Short mmCIF file of C-alpha atoms in Angstrom, two decimals:
data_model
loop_
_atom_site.label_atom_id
_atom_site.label_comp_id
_atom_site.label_asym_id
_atom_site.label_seq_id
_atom_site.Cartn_x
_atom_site.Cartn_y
_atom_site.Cartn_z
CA UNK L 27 184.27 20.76 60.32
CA UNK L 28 185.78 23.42 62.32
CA UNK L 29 184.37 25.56 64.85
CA UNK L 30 184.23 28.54 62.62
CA UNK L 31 182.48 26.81 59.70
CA UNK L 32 180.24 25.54 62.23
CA UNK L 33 178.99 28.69 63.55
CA UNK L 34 175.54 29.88 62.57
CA UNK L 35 176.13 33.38 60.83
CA UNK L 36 173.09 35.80 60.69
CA UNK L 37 172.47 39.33 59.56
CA UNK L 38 173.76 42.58 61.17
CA UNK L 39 170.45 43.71 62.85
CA UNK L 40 169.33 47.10 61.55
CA UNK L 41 168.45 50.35 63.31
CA UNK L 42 164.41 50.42 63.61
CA UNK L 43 162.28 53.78 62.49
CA UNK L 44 163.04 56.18 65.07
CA UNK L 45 159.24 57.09 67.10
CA UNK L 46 158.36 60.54 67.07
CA UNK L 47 158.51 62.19 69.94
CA UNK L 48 155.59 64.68 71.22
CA UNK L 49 155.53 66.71 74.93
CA UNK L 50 152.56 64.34 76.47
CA UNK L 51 149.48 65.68 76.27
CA UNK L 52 147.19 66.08 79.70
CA UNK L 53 143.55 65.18 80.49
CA UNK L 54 141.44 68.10 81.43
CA UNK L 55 138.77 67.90 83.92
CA UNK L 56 137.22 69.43 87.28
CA UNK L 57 136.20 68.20 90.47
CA UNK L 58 132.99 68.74 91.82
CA UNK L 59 134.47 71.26 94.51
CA UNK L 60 135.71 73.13 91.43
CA UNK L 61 139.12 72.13 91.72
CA UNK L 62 140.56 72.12 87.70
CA UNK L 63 142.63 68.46 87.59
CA UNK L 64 145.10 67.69 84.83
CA UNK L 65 145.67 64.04 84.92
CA UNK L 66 148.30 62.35 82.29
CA UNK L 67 149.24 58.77 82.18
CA UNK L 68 153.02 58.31 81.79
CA UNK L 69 153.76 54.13 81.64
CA UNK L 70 156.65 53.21 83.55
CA UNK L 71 157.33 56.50 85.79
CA UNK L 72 156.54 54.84 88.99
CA UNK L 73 157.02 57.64 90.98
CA UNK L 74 153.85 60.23 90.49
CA UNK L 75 154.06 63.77 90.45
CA UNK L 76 151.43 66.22 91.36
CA UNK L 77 151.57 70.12 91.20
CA UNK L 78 149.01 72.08 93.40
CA UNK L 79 148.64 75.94 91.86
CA UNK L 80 146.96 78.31 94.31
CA UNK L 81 145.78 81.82 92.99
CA UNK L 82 147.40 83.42 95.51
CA UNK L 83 149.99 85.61 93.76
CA UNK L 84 152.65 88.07 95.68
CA UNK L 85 150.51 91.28 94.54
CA UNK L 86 148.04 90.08 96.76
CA UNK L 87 150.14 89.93 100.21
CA UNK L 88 149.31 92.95 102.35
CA UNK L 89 150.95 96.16 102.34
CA UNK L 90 154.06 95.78 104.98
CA UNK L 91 153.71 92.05 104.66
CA UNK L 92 155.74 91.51 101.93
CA UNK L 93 157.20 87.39 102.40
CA UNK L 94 153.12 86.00 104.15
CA UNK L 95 152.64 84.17 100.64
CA UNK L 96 155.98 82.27 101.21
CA UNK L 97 155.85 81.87 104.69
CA UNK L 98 152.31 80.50 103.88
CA UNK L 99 153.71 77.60 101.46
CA UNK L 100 156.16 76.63 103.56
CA UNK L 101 153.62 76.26 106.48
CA UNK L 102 151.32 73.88 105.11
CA UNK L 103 153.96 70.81 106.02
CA UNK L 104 153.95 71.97 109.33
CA UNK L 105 151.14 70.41 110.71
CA UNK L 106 147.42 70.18 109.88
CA UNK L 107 143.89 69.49 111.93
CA UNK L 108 145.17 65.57 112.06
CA UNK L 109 149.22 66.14 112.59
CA UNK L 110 151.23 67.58 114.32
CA UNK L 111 154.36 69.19 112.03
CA UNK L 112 156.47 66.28 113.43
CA UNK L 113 153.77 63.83 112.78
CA UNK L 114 153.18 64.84 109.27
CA UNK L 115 156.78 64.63 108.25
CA UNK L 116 157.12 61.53 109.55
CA UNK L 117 153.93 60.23 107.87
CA UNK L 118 155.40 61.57 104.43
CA UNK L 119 158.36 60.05 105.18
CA UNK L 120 156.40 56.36 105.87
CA UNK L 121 155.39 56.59 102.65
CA UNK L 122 158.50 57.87 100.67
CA UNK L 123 157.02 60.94 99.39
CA UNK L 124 158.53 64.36 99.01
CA UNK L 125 156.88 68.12 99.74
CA UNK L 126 158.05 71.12 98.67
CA UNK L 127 155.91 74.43 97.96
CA UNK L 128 157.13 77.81 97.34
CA UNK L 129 155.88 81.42 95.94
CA UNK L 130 156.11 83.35 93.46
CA UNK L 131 154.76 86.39 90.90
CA UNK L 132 151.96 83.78 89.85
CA UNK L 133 151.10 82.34 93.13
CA UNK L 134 152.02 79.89 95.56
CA UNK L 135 152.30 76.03 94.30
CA UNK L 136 152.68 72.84 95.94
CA UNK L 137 155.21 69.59 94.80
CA UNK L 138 154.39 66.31 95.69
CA UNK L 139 156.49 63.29 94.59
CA UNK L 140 155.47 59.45 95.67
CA UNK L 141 156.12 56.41 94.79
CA UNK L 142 152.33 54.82 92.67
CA UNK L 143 151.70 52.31 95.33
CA UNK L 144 151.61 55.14 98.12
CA UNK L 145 149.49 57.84 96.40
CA UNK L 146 146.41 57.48 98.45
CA UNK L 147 148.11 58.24 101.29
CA UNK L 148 150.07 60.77 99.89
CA UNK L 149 147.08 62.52 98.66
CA UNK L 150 145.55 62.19 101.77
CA UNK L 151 147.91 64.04 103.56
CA UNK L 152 148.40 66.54 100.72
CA UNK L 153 144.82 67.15 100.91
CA UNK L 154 144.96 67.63 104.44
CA UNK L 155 147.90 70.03 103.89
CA UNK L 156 145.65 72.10 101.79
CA UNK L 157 141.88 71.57 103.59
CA UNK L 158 143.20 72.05 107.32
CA UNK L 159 146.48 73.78 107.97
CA UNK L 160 147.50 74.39 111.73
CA UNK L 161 149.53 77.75 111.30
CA UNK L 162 150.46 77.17 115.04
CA UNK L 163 151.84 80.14 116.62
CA UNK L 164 155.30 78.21 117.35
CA UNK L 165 155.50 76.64 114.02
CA UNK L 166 154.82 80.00 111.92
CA UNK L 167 157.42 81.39 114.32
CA UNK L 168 160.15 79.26 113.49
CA UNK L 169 159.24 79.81 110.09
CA UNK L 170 159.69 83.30 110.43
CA UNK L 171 163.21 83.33 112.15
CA UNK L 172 164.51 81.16 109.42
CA UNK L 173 163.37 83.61 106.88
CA UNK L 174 165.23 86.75 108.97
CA UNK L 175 168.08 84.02 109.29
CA UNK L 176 168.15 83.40 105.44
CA UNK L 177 168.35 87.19 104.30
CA UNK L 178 171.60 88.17 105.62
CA UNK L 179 173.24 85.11 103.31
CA UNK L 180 171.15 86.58 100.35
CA UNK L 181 172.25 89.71 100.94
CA UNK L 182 176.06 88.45 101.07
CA UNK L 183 175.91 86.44 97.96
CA UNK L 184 176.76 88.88 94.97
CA UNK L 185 174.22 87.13 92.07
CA UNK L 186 171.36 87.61 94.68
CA UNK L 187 172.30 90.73 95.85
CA UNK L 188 172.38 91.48 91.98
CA UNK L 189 168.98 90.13 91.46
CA UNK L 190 167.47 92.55 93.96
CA UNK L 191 169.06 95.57 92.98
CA UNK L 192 167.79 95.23 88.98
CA UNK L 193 164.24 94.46 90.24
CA UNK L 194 164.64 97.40 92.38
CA UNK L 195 165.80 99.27 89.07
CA UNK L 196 163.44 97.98 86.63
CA UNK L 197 160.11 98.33 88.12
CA UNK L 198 157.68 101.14 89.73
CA UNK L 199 158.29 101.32 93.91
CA UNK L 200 154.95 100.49 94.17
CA UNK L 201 155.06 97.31 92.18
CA UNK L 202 155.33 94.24 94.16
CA UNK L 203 157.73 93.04 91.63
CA UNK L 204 160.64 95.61 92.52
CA UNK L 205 160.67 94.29 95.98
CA UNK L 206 162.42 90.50 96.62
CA UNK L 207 159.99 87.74 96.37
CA UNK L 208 160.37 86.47 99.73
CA UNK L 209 160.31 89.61 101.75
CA UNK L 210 162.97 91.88 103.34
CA UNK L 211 163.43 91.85 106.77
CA UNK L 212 161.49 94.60 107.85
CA UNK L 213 158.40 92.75 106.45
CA UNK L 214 158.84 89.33 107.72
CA UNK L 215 159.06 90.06 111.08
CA UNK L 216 155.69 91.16 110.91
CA UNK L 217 154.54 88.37 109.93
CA UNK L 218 152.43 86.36 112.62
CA UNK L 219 150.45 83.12 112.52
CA UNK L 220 147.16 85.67 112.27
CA UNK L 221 148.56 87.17 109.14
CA UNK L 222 149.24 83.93 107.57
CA UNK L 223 146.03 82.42 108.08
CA UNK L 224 143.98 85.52 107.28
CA UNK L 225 145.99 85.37 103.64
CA UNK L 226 144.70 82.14 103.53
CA UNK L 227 141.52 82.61 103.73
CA UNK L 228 141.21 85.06 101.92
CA UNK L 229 143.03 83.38 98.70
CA UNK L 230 143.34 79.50 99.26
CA UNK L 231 140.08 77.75 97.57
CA UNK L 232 140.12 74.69 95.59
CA UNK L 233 137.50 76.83 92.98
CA UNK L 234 140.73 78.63 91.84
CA UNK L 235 143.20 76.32 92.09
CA UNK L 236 144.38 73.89 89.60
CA UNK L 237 146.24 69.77 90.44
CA UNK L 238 148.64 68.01 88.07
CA UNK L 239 148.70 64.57 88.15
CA UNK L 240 151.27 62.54 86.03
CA UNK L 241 152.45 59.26 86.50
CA UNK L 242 152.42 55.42 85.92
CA UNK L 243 148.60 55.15 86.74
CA UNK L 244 147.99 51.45 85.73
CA UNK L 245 145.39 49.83 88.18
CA UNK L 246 144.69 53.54 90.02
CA UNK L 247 141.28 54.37 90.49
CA UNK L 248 142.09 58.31 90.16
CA UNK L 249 138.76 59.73 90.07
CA UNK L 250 138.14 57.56 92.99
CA UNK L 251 141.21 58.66 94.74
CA UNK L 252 140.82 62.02 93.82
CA UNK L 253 137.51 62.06 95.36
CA UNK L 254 138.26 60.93 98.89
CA UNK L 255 141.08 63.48 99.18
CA UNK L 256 141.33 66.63 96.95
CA UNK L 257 138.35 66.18 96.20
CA UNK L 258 136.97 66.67 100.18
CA UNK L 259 138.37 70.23 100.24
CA UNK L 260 135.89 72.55 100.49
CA UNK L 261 135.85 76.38 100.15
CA UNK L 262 133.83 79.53 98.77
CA UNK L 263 133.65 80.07 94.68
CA UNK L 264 135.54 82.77 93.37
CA UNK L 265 137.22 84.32 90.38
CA UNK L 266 140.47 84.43 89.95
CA UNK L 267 141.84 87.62 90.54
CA UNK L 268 142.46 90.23 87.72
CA UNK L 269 146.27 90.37 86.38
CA UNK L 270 147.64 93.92 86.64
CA UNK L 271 150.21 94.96 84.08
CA UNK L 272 153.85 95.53 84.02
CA UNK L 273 155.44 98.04 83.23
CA UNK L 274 159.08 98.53 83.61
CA UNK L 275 162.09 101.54 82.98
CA UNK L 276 164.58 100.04 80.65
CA UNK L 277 166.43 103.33 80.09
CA UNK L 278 169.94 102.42 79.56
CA UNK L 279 171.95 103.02 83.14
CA UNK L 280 174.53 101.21 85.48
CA UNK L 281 173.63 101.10 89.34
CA UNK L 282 177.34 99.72 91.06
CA UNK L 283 176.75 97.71 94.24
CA UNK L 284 179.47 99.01 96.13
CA UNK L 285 181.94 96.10 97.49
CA UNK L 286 184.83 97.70 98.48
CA UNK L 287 187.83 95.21 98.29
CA UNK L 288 186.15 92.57 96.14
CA UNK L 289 187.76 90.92 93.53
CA UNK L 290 185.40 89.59 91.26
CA UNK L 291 182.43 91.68 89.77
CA UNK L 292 178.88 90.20 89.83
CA UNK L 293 177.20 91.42 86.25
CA UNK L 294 173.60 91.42 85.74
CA UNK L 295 172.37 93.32 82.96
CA UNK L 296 168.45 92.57 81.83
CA UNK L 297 165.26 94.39 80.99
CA UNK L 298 161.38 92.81 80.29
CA UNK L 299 160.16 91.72 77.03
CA UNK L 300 157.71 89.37 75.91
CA UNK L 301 156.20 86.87 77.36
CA UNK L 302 155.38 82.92 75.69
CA UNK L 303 152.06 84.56 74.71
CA UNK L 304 154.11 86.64 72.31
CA UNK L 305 154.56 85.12 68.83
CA UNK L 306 158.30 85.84 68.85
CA UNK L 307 158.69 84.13 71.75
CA UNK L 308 160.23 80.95 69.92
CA UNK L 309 162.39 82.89 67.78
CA UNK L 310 163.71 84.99 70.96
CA UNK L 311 163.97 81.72 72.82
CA UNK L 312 166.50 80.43 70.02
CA UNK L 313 168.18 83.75 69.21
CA UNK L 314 168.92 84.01 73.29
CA UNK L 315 170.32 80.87 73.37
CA UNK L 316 172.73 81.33 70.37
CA UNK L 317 173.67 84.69 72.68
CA UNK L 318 174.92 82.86 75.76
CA UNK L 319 172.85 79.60 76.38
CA UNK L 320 176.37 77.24 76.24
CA UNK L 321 179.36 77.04 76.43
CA UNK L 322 179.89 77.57 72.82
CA UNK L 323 177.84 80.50 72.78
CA UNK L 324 178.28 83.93 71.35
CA UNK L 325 179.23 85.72 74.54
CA UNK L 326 181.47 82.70 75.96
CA UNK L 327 183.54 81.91 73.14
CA UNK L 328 184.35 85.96 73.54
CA UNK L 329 184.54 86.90 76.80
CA UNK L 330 185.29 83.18 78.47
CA UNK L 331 187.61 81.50 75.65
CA UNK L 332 189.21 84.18 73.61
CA UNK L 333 189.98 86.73 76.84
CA UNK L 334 189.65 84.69 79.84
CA UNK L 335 187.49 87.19 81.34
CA UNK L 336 184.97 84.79 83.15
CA UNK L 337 184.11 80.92 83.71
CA UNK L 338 181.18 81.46 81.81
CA UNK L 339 178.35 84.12 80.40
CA UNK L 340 174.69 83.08 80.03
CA UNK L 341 171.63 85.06 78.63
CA UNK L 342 168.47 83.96 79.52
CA UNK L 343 164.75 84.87 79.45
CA UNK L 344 162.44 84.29 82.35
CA UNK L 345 158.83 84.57 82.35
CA UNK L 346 157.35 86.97 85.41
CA UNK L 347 154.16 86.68 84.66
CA UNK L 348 152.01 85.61 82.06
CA UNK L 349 148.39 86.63 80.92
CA UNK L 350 146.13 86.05 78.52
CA UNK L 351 145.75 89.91 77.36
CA UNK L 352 149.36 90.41 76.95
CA UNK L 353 150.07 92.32 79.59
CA UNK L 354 152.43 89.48 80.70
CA UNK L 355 156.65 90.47 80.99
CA UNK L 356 159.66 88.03 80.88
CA UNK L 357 162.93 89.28 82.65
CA UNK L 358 165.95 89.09 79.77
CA UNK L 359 169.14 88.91 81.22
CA UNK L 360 172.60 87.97 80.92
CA UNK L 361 174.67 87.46 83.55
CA UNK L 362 178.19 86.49 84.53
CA UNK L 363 180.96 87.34 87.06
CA UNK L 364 184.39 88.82 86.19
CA UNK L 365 187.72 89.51 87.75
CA UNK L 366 187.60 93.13 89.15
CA UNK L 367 190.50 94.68 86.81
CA UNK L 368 188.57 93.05 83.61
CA UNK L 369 185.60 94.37 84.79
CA UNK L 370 185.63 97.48 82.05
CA UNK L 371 187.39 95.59 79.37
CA UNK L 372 184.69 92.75 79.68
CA UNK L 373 181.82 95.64 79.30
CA UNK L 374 183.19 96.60 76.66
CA UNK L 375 183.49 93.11 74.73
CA UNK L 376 180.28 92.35 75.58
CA UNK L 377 178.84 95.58 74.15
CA UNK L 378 180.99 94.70 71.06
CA UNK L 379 179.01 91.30 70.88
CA UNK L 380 175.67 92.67 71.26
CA UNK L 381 176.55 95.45 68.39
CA UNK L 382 178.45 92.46 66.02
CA UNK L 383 175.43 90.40 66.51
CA UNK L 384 173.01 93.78 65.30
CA UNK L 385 175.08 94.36 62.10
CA UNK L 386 176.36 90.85 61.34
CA UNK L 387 173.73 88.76 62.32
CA UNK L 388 173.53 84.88 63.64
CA UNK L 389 175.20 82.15 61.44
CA UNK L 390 172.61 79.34 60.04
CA UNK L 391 175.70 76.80 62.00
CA UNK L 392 174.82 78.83 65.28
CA UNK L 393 170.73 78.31 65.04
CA UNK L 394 171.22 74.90 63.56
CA UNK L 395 173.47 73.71 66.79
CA UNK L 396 170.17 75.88 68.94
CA UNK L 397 167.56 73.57 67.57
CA UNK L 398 169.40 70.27 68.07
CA UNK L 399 170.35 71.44 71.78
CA UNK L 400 167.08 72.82 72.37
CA UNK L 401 164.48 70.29 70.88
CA UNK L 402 166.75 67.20 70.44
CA UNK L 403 166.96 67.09 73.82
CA UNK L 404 163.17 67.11 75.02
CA UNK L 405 162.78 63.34 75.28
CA UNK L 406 165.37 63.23 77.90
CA UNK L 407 164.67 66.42 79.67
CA UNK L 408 161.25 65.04 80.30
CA UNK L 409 161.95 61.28 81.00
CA UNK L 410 160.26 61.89 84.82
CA UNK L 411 156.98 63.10 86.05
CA UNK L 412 158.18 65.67 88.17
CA UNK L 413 159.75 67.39 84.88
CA UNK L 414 156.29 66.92 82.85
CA UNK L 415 153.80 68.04 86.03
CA UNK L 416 156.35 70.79 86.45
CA UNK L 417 155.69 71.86 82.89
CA UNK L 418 152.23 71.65 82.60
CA UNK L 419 151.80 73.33 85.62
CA UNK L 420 154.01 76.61 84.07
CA UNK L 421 151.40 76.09 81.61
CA UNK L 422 148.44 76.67 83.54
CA UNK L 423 150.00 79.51 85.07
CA UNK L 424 150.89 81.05 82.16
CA UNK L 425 147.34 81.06 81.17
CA UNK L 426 148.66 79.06 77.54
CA UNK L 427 147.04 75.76 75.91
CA UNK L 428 147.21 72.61 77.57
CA UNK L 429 149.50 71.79 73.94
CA UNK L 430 152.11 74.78 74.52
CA UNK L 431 154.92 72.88 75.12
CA UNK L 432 154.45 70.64 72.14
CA UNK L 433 153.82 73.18 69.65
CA UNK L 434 156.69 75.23 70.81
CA UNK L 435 159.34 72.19 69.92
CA UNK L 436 157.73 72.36 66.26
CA UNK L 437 158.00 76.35 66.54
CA UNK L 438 161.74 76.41 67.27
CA UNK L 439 162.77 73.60 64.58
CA UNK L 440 160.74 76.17 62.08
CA UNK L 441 162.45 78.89 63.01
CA UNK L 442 165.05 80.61 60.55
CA UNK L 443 168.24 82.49 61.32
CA UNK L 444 166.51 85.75 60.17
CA UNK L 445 164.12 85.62 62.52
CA UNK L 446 166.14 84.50 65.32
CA UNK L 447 168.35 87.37 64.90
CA UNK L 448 165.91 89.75 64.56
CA UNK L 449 164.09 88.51 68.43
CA UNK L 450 167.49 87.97 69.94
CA UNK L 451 168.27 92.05 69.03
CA UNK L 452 165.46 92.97 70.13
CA UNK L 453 165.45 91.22 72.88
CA UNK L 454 168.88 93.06 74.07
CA UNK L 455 169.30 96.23 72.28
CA UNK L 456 172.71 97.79 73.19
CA UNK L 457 170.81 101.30 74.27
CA UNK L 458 168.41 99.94 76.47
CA UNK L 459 169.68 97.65 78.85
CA UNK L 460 169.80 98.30 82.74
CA UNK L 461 173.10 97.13 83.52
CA UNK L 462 173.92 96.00 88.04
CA UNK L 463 177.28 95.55 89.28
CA UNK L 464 178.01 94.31 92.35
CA UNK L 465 181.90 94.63 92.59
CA UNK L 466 184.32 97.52 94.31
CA UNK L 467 183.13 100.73 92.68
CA UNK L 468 186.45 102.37 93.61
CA UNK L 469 188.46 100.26 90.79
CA UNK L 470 185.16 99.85 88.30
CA UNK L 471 183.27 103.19 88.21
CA UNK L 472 185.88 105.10 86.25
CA UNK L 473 186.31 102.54 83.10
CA UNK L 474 182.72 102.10 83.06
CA UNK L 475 181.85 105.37 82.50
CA UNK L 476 184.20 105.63 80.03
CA UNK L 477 182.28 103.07 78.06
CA UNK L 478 179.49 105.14 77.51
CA UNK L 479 176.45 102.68 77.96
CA UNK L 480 174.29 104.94 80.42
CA UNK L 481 174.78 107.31 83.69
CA UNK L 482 176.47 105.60 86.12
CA UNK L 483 175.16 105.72 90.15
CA UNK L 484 176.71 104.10 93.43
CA UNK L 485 174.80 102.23 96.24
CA UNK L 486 176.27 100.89 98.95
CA UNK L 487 175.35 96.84 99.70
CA UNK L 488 173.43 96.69 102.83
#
């Protein structure tokens, strides 16, 4: 017999029923200090993710201490009633975990990543972060300087410097959200170690804040766990604070950043829309991306493939702030970066795109190629804990259903190309769009007035 007719031949094997996929769903409970816990158990993701949210938003920072809330978060790993800020670190560190916080529109919220096996000490100090924080003098100093240190670079980078100026543009002076999120400098150096804990007090109580837990927890006694360290922060009830509307001027204008010399111009063109509580918020989400969310979007195959204008275009919609009532905004932008002497040329195109996509409308190709990138690629974009916690905490404060994110991947696949259209134009009407330029007004202004897509104002860059 030879070798081949002795082999043992079996069937190809064939390609099982695919499982349907579904954003996880969380556990909802609350401690007995008050604390709201969302727990979800993710087999195999060893390393655990938790997300503290604190109702301590950036309209609540004092007048002339714009930057305390951020100052705050980054305080809490440096040092508490049992470490010193060296200690702590190096405790973290012992047990391979990770601790990041930062602040924002919503509030200030802490990121904790640790391997399963370490989580009670993690929690421990994370709970110690929260319950006891030094604020020493020479820690929140240090803090400070950095911040001072860090705006100068801002300042010098063109997309930041960009980001400012529309905020500046869109919003009321006297709305926390026209000012940058971190402070300027004439606010941070007022901040003191006094200021920071007196915001803390005043804002920081386990009754309004809210954990995320995900993770492998096989063989975790969470509640117990839970107990012994979140769970032994104390502090006064309260509600959470009221949300106060936004209101914003989109009245179609160009503000030039004045960089005399440069060679490139920074583009930034946005306004506010709706929010996720909106119901067109899936439909805008898909239209936008169809715009300029890849490479083979709308504005890049126009502006980056067929005139060589840029390395790339995106539009994109950000939520600010959410709330239950409504009165919730989402910044829509697009935003790019062009060589100086294209800089009127590009305008123009882009204005062309935006008017095409009014009359002409998407393709059913374009939205089809939206929903595969967009919800065909959920499973992987949440294959770690960090990227569920970090969801479900959005969730939470966005004031939406602990089944948002799931719902929304059946939204998007439902929407049609009508309806995507009809968001995306919306979303970006050519007559209503505050366009920033950060670029060398000299060689710009002239050929962007001549487009005729609002008055046109110089500011010089700090």
């Amino acid at each position: 017999m030879t070798e081949l007719a002795a082999m043992e031949f079996h069937p190809q094997p064939q390609a099982g029923e695919p499982k349907v996929w579904a954003f996880p769903a969380p556990e909802r409970g609350t401690l007995d200090n008050g604390l709201t816990l969302l727990r979800c158990h993710r087999p195999g993701q060893q390393v655990v993710a938790v997300e503290v949210l604190l109702d301590a938003p950036l309209d609540a920072e004092p007048a002339g201490l714009d930057g305390v809330a951020t100052i705050m978060a980054r305080a809490f790993s440096e040092g508490t009633d049992k470490h010193s800020a060296e200690d702590f670190a190096a405790e973290l560190e012992r047990c391979g975990a990770t601790l990041d916080a930062h602040a924002d529109h919503p509030g200030v919220r802490l990121s904790l990543e640790v391997p399963a096996s370490r989580l009670a000490k993690a929690l421990g100090l994370l709970a110690d972060a929260l319950r006891a924080p030094a604020f020493a003098d020479s820690e929140v100093e240090r803090l400070v300087t950095n911040r001072l240190d860090e705006i100068p670079h801002e300042l010098a980078n063109p997309s930041r410097r960009a980001a400012k100026e529309l905020s500046r543009e869109l919003f009321p002076a006297d709305s926390r959200m026209s000012r940058p999120r971190q402070g300027t400098a004439e606010t941070v150096e007022n901040i003191d170690s006094a200021a920071v804990r007196a915001f803390y007090e005043k804002h920081v109580r386990p009754a309004t804040a809210t954990a995320v837990v995900v993770g492998d927890l096989t063989g975790i006694d969470l509640d117990a766990l839970l107990a012994d360290t979140l769970g032994s922060w104390t502090g006064s009830a309260a509600q959470p604070r009221p949300v106060p509307p936004v209101t914003a001027d989109d009245t179609g204008r160009v503000v030039i950043v004045d960089r005399p010399g440069a060679v490139q111009t920074q583009l930034l063109i946005g306004r506010t829309g709706s929010d996720r509580h909106a119901r067109v918020w899936p439909a805008q989400v898909l239209g936008t991306y169809c715009l300029g969310g890849t490479l083979t979007s709308r504005l890049d195959r126009v502006l980056r493939e067929e005139k060589g204008y840029t390395y790339g275009v995106r539009a994109f919609g950000q939520v600010l702030r959410s709330a239950p009532d409504g009165s919730g905004a989402a910044m829509l932008a697009i935003s790019g970066s062009v060589d100086t002497p294209n800089t009127g040329p590009a305008l123009d195109d882009l204005w062309k795109v935006l008017r095409t996509l009014a009359e002409g409308g998407l393709t059913d190709a374009e939205r089809d190629v939206a929903v595969q990138n967009l919800v065909g690629v959920a499973p992987l974009k949440y294959e770690t804990a960090a990227a569920v916690a970090s969801t479900l905490a959005d969730q939470v404060e966005q004031h939406l259903p602990d089944d948002y994110q799931a719902t929304l991947y059946q939204q998007l696949a439902a929407t049609g190309t009508v309806e995507a259209t009809a968001a995306v134009v919306n979303a970006f009407p050519v007559d209503r769009l505050v366009t920033v330029l950060v670029g060398d007004a000299a060689a710009i202004k002239e050929p962007v007035e001549a487009l005729g897509i609002g008055e046109v104002k110089v500011v010089t860059a700090e």
